[in-house]
Each structure stands twice: as structure tokens, then as C-alpha cells.
C-alpha positions as a printed NumPy array, in Angstrom:
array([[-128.421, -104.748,  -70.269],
       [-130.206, -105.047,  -73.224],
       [-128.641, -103.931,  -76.212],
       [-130.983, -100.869,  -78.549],
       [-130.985, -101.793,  -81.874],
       [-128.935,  -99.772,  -84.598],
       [-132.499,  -98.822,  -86.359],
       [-133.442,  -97.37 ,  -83.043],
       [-130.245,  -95.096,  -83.248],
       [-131.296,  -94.105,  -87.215],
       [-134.928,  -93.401,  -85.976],
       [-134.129,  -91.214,  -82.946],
       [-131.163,  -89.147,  -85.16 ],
       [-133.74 ,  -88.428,  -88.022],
       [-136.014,  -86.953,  -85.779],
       [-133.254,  -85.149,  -84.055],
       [-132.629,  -83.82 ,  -88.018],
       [-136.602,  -83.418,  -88.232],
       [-136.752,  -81.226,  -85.254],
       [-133.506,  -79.044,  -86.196],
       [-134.694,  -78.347,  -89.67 ],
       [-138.775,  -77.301,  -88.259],
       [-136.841,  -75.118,  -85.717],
       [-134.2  ,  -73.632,  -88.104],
       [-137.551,  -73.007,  -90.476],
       [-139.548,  -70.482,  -87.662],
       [-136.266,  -68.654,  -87.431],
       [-136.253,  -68.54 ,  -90.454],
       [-139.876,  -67.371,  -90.86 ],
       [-139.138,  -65.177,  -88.098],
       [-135.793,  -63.315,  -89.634],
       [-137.985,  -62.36 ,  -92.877],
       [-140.675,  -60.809,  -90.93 ],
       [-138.247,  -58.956,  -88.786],
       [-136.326,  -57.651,  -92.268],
       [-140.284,  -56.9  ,  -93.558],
       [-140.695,  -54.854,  -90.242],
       [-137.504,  -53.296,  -90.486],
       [-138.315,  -52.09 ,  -94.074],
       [-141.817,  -50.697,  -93.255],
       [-139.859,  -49.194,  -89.762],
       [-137.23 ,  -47.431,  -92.555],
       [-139.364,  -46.28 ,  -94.837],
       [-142.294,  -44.824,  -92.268],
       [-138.717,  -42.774,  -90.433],
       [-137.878,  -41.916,  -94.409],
       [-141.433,  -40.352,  -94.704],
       [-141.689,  -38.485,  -91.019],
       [-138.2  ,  -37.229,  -91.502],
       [-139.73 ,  -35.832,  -95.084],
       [-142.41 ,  -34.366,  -93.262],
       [-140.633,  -32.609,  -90.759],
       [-138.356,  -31.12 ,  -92.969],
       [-141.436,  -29.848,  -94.684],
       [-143.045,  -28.602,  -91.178],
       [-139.339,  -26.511,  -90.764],
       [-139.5  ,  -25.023,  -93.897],
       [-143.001,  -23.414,  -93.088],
       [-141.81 ,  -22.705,  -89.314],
       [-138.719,  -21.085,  -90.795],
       [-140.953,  -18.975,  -93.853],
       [-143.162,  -17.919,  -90.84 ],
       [-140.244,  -16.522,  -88.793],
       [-139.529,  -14.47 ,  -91.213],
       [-142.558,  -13.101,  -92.222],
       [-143.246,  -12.205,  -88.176],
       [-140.046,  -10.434,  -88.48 ],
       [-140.746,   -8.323,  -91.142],
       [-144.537,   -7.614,  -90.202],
       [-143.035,   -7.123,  -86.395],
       [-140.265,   -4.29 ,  -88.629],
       [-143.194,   -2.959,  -90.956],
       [-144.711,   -1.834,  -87.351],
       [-141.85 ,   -0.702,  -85.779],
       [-141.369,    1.744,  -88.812],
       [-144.366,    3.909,  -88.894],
       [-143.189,    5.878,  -91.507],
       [-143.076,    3.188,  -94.289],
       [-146.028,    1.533,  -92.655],
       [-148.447,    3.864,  -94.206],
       [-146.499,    3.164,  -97.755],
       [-146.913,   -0.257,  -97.461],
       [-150.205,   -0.371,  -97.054],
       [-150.285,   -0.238,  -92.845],
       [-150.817,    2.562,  -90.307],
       [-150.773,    5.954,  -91.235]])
């Protein structure tokens, strides 16, 4: 058998090196755009969370303004005080 010279060895183990490095770079690449993601992903959540908290406020000031329109009718007799049916 013919014998590969030692240069050959060099040659094919820097590419090797070359080829390591490009991949380890697009994960790289990769892993930053997934943390970018995950910080637009966060901070869109932060702002719907914000909003429905919001949304349940109003829900919640609504209930209780049904409830005491729903009472004001119920009571005829300070209905026509307030302002309602006589």
C-alpha cells in the first residue's frame, strides 16, 4: 500500500476544524435568533396578559353596575328617587 503523506493528514484535519467551526457558527446564529424570538414571545405574553387584566377590570366594573341597575328595578320604591320608574 501506498503510504498518504503527513501533509495529507494536516490538510484533511483543518478542514475537519473548518467544517466544525462553520457548523458551530449556524448554531450559533441559530441560538441568538431563538433568544430574539423568545424575547419578542415574552414580551408580546407580558402585553396580552396586561390587556386582559385590563378587559377583567371592565368585565368586573360591569357586573356590578348590572347588579345594582338589576336592584334599582327590583326596588320600585327608590326607583322613582333615583331617577327610574315611578
Amino acid at each position: 500500500m501506498k503510504r498518504i503523506p503527513d501533509w495529507a493528514g494536516g490538510l484533511a484535519l483543518s478542514c475537519l476544524v473548518l467544517l466544525a467551526g462553520a457548523w458551530g457558527g449556524r448554531m450559533m446564529i441559530g441560538l441568538d435568533r431563538n433568544a430574539r424570538d423568545l424575547v419578542r414571545v415574552r414580551e408580546t405574553t407580558a402585553d396580552m396578559n396586561a390587556r386582559l387584566r385590563a378587559v377583567e377590570e371592565r368585565i368586573t366594573e360591569l357586573g356590578a353596575e348590572v347588579r345594582r341597575l338589576v336592584l334599582r328595578l327590583e326596588r320600585p320604591d327608590t326607583a322613582g328617587e333615583e331617577g327610574g320608574r315611578e
